Amino acid sequence: MASSTPGGLQVSDRTEAVAGHAEAAAHQGYGVYVRTWVWLLVFTLLELGAATVALPRAVTVTLLVALALMKGSLIVAYFMHLRFERLQFVYAVLSPFIFAIILFGAIAPDAIFRVH
């Protein structure tokens, strides 16, 4: 018999989702993790390059934030296994992230274009 969680999800639904994820992960093997790791390494090298090349400060900050967001998205999707989760759970986890981006967008212009 299925029971309900505080979020309204049925335990049997959750169990089926976990089983489906395990089956999908077993089908893909470790290759997806190796590919994700390689992309994270590429993004890290790009970050190092962006930090060492003399670019305008606004371009450097924007590039570093964009690369950090892409790395975070890969980590959340593959290493935290949210790629296989229900969309409600993904929204619950990512909504603070979205609010942080909005807050950053509101504050960043003041920090980037600050006159010394």
PDB file of C-alpha atoms in Angstrom:
ATOM      1  CA  MET A   1       0.000   0.000   0.000  1.00  0.00           C
ATOM      2  CA  ALA A   2       1.324   3.420  -0.914  1.00  0.00           C
ATOM      3  CA  SER A   3       1.647   6.141   1.724  1.00  0.00           C
ATOM      4  CA  SER A   4       1.868   9.870   1.216  1.00  0.00           C
ATOM      5  CA  THR A   5       4.796  12.143   2.056  1.00  0.00           C
ATOM      6  CA  PRO A   6       4.431  15.760   3.252  1.00  0.00           C
ATOM      7  CA  GLY A   7       5.105  16.912  -0.313  1.00  0.00           C
ATOM      8  CA  GLY A   8       2.181  14.858  -1.586  1.00  0.00           C
ATOM      9  CA  LEU A   9       4.305  12.285  -3.339  1.00  0.00           C
ATOM     10  CA  GLN A  10       3.321   8.688  -2.992  1.00  0.00           C
ATOM     11  CA  VAL A  11       6.031   6.493  -1.531  1.00  0.00           C
ATOM     12  CA  SER A  12       5.449   3.888  -4.215  1.00  0.00           C
ATOM     13  CA  ASP A  13       5.889   6.606  -6.876  1.00  0.00           C
ATOM     14  CA  ARG A  14       9.150   7.669  -5.242  1.00  0.00           C
ATOM     15  CA  THR A  15      10.353   4.076  -5.090  1.00  0.00           C
ATOM     16  CA  GLU A  16       9.539   3.616  -8.766  1.00  0.00           C
ATOM     17  CA  ALA A  17      11.383   6.840  -9.602  1.00  0.00           C
ATOM     18  CA  VAL A  18      14.466   5.703  -7.663  1.00  0.00           C
ATOM     19  CA  ALA A  19      14.329   2.295  -9.351  1.00  0.00           C
ATOM     20  CA  GLY A  20      14.011   3.994 -12.737  1.00  0.00           C
ATOM     21  CA  HIS A  21      17.003   6.208 -11.959  1.00  0.00           C
ATOM     22  CA  ALA A  22      19.088   3.236 -10.833  1.00  0.00           C
ATOM     23  CA  GLU A  23      18.169   1.410 -14.016  1.00  0.00           C
ATOM     24  CA  ALA A  24      19.049   4.429 -16.158  1.00  0.00           C
ATOM     25  CA  ALA A  25      22.363   4.923 -14.325  1.00  0.00           C
ATOM     26  CA  ALA A  26      23.243   1.233 -14.663  1.00  0.00           C
ATOM     27  CA  HIS A  27      22.399   1.409 -18.360  1.00  0.00           C
ATOM     28  CA  GLN A  28      24.705   4.399 -18.898  1.00  0.00           C
ATOM     29  CA  GLY A  29      27.526   3.066 -16.722  1.00  0.00           C
ATOM     30  CA  TYR A  30      30.249   5.311 -15.434  1.00  0.00           C
ATOM     31  CA  GLY A  31      30.802   6.949 -18.810  1.00  0.00           C
ATOM     32  CA  VAL A  32      28.404   9.772 -18.037  1.00  0.00           C
ATOM     33  CA  TYR A  33      30.358  10.573 -14.872  1.00  0.00           C
ATOM     34  CA  VAL A  34      33.661  10.586 -16.751  1.00  0.00           C
ATOM     35  CA  ARG A  35      32.223  12.872 -19.427  1.00  0.00           C
ATOM     36  CA  THR A  36      30.837  15.177 -16.741  1.00  0.00           C
ATOM     37  CA  TRP A  37      34.217  15.248 -15.002  1.00  0.00           C
ATOM     38  CA  VAL A  38      35.965  16.106 -18.277  1.00  0.00           C
ATOM     39  CA  TRP A  39      33.529  18.991 -18.885  1.00  0.00           C
ATOM     40  CA  LEU A  40      34.098  20.232 -15.327  1.00  0.00           C
ATOM     41  CA  LEU A  41      37.837  20.120 -15.970  1.00  0.00           C
ATOM     42  CA  VAL A  42      37.404  22.064 -19.241  1.00  0.00           C
ATOM     43  CA  PHE A  43      35.284  24.710 -17.481  1.00  0.00           C
ATOM     44  CA  THR A  44      37.863  24.990 -14.690  1.00  0.00           C
ATOM     45  CA  LEU A  45      40.666  25.506 -17.224  1.00  0.00           C
ATOM     46  CA  LEU A  46      38.562  28.155 -18.967  1.00  0.00           C
ATOM     47  CA  GLU A  47      38.072  29.867 -15.610  1.00  0.00           C
ATOM     48  CA  LEU A  48      41.815  29.858 -15.012  1.00  0.00           C
ATOM     49  CA  GLY A  49      42.380  31.281 -18.487  1.00  0.00           C
ATOM     50  CA  ALA A  50      39.766  33.990 -17.963  1.00  0.00           C
ATOM     51  CA  ALA A  51      41.336  34.947 -14.632  1.00  0.00           C
ATOM     52  CA  THR A  52      44.862  35.180 -16.057  1.00  0.00           C
ATOM     53  CA  VAL A  53      44.106  36.960 -19.367  1.00  0.00           C
ATOM     54  CA  ALA A  54      43.823  40.741 -19.166  1.00  0.00           C
ATOM     55  CA  LEU A  55      40.153  41.315 -19.948  1.00  0.00           C
ATOM     56  CA  PRO A  56      37.924  44.154 -18.813  1.00  0.00           C
ATOM     57  CA  ARG A  57      36.688  43.499 -15.299  1.00  0.00           C
ATOM     58  CA  ALA A  58      33.007  43.276 -16.296  1.00  0.00           C
ATOM     59  CA  VAL A  59      33.805  40.672 -18.975  1.00  0.00           C
ATOM     60  CA  THR A  60      35.945  38.654 -16.566  1.00  0.00           C
ATOM     61  CA  VAL A  61      33.291  38.657 -13.847  1.00  0.00           C
ATOM     62  CA  THR A  62      30.518  37.785 -16.284  1.00  0.00           C
ATOM     63  CA  LEU A  63      32.572  34.985 -17.821  1.00  0.00           C
ATOM     64  CA  LEU A  64      33.527  33.546 -14.432  1.00  0.00           C
ATOM     65  CA  VAL A  65      29.930  33.633 -13.200  1.00  0.00           C
ATOM     66  CA  ALA A  66      28.663  31.989 -16.391  1.00  0.00           C
ATOM     67  CA  LEU A  67      31.276  29.234 -16.146  1.00  0.00           C
ATOM     68  CA  ALA A  68      30.502  28.702 -12.466  1.00  0.00           C
ATOM     69  CA  LEU A  69      26.786  28.390 -13.255  1.00  0.00           C
ATOM     70  CA  MET A  70      27.494  25.854 -15.986  1.00  0.00           C
ATOM     71  CA  LYS A  71      29.710  23.834 -13.627  1.00  0.00           C
ATOM     72  CA  GLY A  72      27.081  23.997 -10.891  1.00  0.00           C
ATOM     73  CA  SER A  73      24.397  22.851 -13.307  1.00  0.00           C
ATOM     74  CA  LEU A  74      26.467  19.832 -14.334  1.00  0.00           C
ATOM     75  CA  ILE A  75      27.138  18.923 -10.707  1.00  0.00           C
ATOM     76  CA  VAL A  76      23.480  19.265  -9.739  1.00  0.00           C
ATOM     77  CA  ALA A  77      22.268  17.326 -12.772  1.00  0.00           C
ATOM     78  CA  TYR A  78      24.685  14.406 -12.743  1.00  0.00           C
ATOM     79  CA  PHE A  79      26.463  14.091  -9.400  1.00  0.00           C
ATOM     80  CA  MET A  80      23.381  15.035  -7.349  1.00  0.00           C
ATOM     81  CA  HIS A  81      21.215  12.956  -9.721  1.00  0.00           C
ATOM     82  CA  LEU A  82      18.589  15.674 -10.180  1.00  0.00           C
ATOM     83  CA  ARG A  83      18.517  15.009 -13.893  1.00  0.00           C
ATOM     84  CA  PHE A  84      16.394  11.970 -13.196  1.00  0.00           C
ATOM     85  CA  GLU A  85      14.192  13.464 -10.482  1.00  0.00           C
ATOM     86  CA  ARG A  86      10.677  14.743 -10.729  1.00  0.00           C
ATOM     87  CA  LEU A  87      10.335  18.285 -11.904  1.00  0.00           C
ATOM     88  CA  GLN A  88       8.722  19.412  -8.602  1.00  0.00           C
ATOM     89  CA  PHE A  89      11.778  18.313  -6.651  1.00  0.00           C
ATOM     90  CA  VAL A  90      14.104  19.995  -9.113  1.00  0.00           C
ATOM     91  CA  TYR A  91      12.140  23.256  -8.771  1.00  0.00           C
ATOM     92  CA  ALA A  92      12.292  22.998  -4.965  1.00  0.00           C
ATOM     93  CA  VAL A  93      16.081  22.602  -5.041  1.00  0.00           C
ATOM     94  CA  LEU A  94      16.780  25.137  -7.766  1.00  0.00           C
ATOM     95  CA  SER A  95      14.468  27.949  -6.646  1.00  0.00           C
ATOM     96  CA  PRO A  96      16.974  29.298  -4.055  1.00  0.00           C
ATOM     97  CA  PHE A  97      19.587  29.184  -6.785  1.00  0.00           C
ATOM     98  CA  ILE A  98      17.375  31.261  -9.069  1.00  0.00           C
ATOM     99  CA  PHE A  99      16.742  33.793  -6.305  1.00  0.00           C
ATOM    100  CA  ALA A 100      20.499  34.011  -5.708  1.00  0.00           C
ATOM    101  CA  ILE A 101      21.014  34.806  -9.394  1.00  0.00           C
ATOM    102  CA  ILE A 102      18.362  37.526  -9.221  1.00  0.00           C
ATOM    103  CA  LEU A 103      20.006  38.965  -6.112  1.00  0.00           C
ATOM    104  CA  PHE A 104      23.400  38.840  -7.813  1.00  0.00           C
ATOM    105  CA  GLY A 105      21.973  40.608 -10.852  1.00  0.00           C
ATOM    106  CA  ALA A 106      20.634  43.354  -8.615  1.00  0.00           C
ATOM    107  CA  ILE A 107      23.901  43.833  -6.727  1.00  0.00           C
ATOM    108  CA  ALA A 108      26.544  43.065  -9.369  1.00  0.00           C
ATOM    109  CA  PRO A 109      26.268  46.316 -11.362  1.00  0.00           C
ATOM    110  CA  ASP A 110      27.088  48.284  -8.237  1.00  0.00           C
ATOM    111  CA  ALA A 111      30.104  46.091  -7.475  1.00  0.00           C
ATOM    112  CA  ILE A 112      31.390  45.851 -11.046  1.00  0.00           C
ATOM    113  CA  PHE A 113      31.127  49.514 -11.984  1.00  0.00           C
ATOM    114  CA  ARG A 114      32.159  50.918  -8.626  1.00  0.00           C
ATOM    115  CA  VAL A 115      34.482  53.891  -8.979  1.00  0.00           C
ATOM    116  CA  HIS A 116      37.526  53.666  -6.759  1.00  0.00           C
TER     117      HIS A 116
END
